[in-house]
Tab-separated table of C-alpha atoms in Angstrom:
chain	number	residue	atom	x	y	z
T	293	UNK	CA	0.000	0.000	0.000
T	294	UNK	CA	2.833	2.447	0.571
T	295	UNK	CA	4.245	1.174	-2.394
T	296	UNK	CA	1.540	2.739	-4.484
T	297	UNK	CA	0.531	5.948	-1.985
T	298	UNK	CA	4.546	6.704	-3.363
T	299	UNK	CA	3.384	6.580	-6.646
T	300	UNK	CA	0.717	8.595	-6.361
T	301	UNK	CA	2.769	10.883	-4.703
T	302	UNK	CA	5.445	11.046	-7.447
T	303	UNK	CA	3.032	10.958	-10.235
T	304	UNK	CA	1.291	14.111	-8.891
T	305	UNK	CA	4.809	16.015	-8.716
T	306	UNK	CA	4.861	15.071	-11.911
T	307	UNK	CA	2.244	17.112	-12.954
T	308	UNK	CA	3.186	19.459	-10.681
T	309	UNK	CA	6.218	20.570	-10.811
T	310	UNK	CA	5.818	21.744	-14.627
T	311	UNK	CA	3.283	24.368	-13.779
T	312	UNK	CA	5.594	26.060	-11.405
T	313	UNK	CA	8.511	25.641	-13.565
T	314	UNK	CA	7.530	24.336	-16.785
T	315	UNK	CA	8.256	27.878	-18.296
T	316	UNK	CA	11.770	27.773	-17.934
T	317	UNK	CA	12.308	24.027	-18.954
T	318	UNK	CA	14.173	23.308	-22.415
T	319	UNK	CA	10.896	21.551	-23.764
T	320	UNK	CA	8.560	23.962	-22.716
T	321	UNK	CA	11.077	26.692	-24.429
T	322	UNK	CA	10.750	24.608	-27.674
T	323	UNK	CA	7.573	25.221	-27.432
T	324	UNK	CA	7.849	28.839	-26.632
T	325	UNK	CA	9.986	28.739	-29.881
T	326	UNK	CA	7.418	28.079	-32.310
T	327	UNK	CA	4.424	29.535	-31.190
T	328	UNK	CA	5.909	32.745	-30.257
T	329	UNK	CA	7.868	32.578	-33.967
T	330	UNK	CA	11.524	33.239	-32.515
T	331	UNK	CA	13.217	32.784	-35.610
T	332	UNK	CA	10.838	35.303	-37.306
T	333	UNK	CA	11.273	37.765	-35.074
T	334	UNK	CA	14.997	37.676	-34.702
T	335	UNK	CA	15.443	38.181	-38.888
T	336	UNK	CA	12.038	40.662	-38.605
T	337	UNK	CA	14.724	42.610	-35.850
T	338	UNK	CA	17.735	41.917	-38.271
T	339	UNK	CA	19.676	40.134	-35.741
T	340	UNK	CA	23.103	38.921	-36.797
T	341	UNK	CA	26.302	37.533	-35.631
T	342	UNK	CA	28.299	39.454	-33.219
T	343	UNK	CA	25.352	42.396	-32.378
T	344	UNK	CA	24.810	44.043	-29.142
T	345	UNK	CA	20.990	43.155	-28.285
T	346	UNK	CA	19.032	44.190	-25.182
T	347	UNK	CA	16.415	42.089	-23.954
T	348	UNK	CA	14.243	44.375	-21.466
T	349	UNK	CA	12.049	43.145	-18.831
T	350	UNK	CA	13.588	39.645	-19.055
T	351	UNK	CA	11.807	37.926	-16.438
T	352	UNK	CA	13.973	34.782	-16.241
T	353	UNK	CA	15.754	34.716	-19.690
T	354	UNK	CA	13.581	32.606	-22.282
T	355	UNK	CA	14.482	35.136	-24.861
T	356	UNK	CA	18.000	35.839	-23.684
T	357	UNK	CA	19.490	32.611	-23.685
T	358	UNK	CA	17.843	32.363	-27.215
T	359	UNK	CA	19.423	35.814	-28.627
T	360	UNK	CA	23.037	34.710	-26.547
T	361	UNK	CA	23.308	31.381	-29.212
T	362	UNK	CA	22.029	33.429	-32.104
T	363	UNK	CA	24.313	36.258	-31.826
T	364	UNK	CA	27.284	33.629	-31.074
T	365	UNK	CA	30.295	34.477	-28.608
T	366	UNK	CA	31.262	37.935	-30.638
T	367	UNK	CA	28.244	39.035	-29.641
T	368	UNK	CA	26.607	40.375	-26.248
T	369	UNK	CA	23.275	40.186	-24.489
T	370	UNK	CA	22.210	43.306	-21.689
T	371	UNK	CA	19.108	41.363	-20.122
T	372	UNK	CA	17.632	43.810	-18.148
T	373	UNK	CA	14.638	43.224	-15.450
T	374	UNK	CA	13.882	44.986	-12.245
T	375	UNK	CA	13.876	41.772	-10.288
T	376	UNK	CA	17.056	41.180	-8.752
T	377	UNK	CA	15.768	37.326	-7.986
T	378	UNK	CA	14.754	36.774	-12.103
T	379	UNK	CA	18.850	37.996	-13.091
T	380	UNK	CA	20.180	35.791	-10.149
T	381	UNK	CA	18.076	33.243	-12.170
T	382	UNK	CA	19.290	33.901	-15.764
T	383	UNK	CA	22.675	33.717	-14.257
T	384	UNK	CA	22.091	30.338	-12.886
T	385	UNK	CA	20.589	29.030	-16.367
T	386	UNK	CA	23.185	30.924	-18.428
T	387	UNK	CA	26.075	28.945	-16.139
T	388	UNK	CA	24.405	26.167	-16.235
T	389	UNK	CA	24.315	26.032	-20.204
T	390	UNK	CA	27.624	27.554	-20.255
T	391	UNK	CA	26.610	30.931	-21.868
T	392	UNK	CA	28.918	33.440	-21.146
T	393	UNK	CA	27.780	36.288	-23.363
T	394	UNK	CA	24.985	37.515	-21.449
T	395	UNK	CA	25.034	40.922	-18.826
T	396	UNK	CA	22.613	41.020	-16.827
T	397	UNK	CA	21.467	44.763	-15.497
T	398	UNK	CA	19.216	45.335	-12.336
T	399	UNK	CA	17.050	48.468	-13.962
T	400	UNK	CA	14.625	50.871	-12.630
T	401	UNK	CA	11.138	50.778	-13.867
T	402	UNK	CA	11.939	54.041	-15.683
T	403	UNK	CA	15.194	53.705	-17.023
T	404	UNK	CA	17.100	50.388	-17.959
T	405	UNK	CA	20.308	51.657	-17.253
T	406	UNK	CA	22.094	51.232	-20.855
T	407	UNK	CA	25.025	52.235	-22.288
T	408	UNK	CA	24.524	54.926	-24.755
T	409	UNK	CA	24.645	53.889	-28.614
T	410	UNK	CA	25.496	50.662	-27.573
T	411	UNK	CA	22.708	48.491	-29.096
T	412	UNK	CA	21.759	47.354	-32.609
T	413	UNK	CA	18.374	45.908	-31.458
T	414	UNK	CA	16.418	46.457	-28.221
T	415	UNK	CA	13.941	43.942	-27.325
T	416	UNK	CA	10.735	44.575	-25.480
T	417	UNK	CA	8.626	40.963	-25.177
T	418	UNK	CA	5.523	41.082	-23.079
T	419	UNK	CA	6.489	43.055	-20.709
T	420	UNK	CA	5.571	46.818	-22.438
T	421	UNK	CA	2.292	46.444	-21.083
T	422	UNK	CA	3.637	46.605	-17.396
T	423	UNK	CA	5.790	49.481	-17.752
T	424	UNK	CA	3.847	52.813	-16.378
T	425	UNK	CA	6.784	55.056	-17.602
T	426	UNK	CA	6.887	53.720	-20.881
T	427	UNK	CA	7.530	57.146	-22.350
T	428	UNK	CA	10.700	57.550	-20.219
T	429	UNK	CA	11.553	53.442	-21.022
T	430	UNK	CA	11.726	54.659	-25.042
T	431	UNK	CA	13.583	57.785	-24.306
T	432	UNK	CA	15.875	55.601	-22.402
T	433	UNK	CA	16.283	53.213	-25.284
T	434	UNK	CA	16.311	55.747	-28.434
T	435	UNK	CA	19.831	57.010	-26.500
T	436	UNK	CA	20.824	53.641	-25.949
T	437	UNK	CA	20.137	52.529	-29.931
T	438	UNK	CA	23.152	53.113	-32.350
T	439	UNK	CA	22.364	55.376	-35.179
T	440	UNK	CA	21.209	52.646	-37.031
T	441	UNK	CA	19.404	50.685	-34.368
T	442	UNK	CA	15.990	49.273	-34.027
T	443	UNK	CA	13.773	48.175	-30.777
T	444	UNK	CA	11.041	45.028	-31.532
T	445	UNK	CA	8.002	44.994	-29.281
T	446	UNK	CA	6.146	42.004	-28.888
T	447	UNK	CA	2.516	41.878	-27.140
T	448	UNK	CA	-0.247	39.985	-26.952
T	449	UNK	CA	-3.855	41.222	-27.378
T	450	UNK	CA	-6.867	39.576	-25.497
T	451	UNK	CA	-9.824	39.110	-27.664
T	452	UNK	CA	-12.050	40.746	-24.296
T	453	UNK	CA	-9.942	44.146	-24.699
T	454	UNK	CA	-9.753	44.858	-28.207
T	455	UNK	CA	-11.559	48.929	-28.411
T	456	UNK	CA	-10.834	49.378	-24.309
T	457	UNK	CA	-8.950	52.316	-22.884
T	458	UNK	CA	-5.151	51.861	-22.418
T	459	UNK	CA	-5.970	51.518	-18.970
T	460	UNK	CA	-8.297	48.885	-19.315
T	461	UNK	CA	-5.752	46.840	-21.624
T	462	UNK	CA	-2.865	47.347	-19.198
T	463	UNK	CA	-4.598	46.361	-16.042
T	464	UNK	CA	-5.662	43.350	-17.911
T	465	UNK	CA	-2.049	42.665	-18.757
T	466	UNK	CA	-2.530	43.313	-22.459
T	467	UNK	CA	-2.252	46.184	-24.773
T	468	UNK	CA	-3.094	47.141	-28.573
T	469	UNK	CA	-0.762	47.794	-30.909
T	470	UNK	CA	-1.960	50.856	-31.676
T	471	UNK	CA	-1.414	52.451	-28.243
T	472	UNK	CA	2.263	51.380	-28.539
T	473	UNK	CA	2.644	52.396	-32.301
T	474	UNK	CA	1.156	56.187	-31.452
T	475	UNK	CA	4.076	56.467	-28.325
T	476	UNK	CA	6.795	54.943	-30.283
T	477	UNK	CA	6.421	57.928	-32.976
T	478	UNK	CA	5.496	60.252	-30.297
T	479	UNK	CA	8.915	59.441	-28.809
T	480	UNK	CA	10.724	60.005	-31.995
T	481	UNK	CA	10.367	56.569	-33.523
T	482	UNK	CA	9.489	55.596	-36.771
T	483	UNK	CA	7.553	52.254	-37.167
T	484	UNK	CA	8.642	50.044	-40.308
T	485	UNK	CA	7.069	47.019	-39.668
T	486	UNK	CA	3.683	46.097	-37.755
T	487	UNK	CA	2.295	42.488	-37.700
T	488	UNK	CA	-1.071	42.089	-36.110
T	489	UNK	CA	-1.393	38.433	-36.483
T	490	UNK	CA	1.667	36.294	-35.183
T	491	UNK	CA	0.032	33.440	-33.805
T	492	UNK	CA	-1.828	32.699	-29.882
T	493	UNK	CA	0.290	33.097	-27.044
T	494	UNK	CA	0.335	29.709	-25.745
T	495	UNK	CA	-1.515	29.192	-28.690
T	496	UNK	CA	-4.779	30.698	-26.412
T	497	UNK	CA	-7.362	31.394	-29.110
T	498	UNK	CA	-7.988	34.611	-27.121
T	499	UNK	CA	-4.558	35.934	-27.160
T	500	UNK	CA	-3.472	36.790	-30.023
T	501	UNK	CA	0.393	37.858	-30.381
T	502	UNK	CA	1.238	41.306	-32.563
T	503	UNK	CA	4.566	42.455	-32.896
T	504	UNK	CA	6.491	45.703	-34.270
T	505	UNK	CA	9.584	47.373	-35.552
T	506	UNK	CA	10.716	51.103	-35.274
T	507	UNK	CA	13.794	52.721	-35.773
T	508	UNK	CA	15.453	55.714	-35.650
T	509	UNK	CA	14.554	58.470	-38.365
């Protein structure tokens, strides 16, 4: 009887464990990979060999440890998140995996604390939505962009808040792309590229991913 209450017991971590974790597990990364289109938005961004990227509002480092193997050893990754215990994370993974071209950088919620003209690409993947000084975030990053340098934003839209106030969309941890469009060119942006239809984030039916490009003018 034991025998089986321990099997119980282990299948039930099992299930478990994944949905405290999961998100930060090679497999569930795969996954992450295709229905959040990676490689798209990496040759969307123009990402090459050897850039200086910026991955802002990391969390734990899904998308840095992906931009650290694309951009190879020349290159470097500033993964920036105001959560001292998500960097102390990435550092663990990026050990771990033996990834030694990522920097992480504890940031304030209305500056990331970047080098000036140090990037060719600054990232910005579900986490715009959350920042409340976004205007002072993109002044931040247009100084931190090289002449030539562009910052990606990728959101997802709930189905529920499509037509609501920004408010509305950001307390419901979503926003529209045309909220984020309107500040980027407010901010001295130009938008090149919008998509409106990516995919589903976690392939929810409800949640549909958009993404964007802007550069300098």
């Amino acid at each position: 009887m034991r025998n089986e209450t321990n099997k119980i017991g282990f299948l039930l971590m099992l299930l478990i464990i994944p949905g405290l974790y999961g998100q930060y597990s090679e497999s569930d990364w795969k996954d992450r990979d295709e229905w959040m289109k990676v490689s798209y938005i990496f040759e969307m961004a123009g990402v090459e060999e050897g850039n200086v990227v910026a991955d802002i509002g990391c969390h734990q480092g899904y998308l840095s440890i992906r931009l650290a193997k694309y951009i190879g050893e020349t290159g470097k990754v500033y993964s920036v998140d105001v959560r001292e215990d998500r960097l102390n994370k990435l550092n663990d993974i990026a050990t771990e995996r033996g990834i030694r071209n990522i920097h992480t950088i504890l940031g304030d919620y209305d500056d990331p604390k970047l080098q000036q003209q140090s990037l060719d690409v600054a990232f910005i993947i579900d986490a715009y939505h959350e920042m409340k000084d976004y205007k002072q975030i993109l002044l931040n990053v247009k100084k931190a962009l090289k002449p030539d340098g562009r910052i990606l934003v990728l959101e997802k839209l709930k189905n529920e808040m499509i037509g609501k106030s920004r408010q509305e969309q950001t307390l419901a941890h979503t926003i529209s792309p045309e909220f984020v469009k309107n500040e980027l060119t407010e901010t001295g942006f130009s938008v090149t590229d919008l998509k409106k239809d990516l995919g589903y984030w976690e392939e929810d039916p409800d949640k549909k991913i958009w993404v964007l490009l802007a550069v300098l003018p």
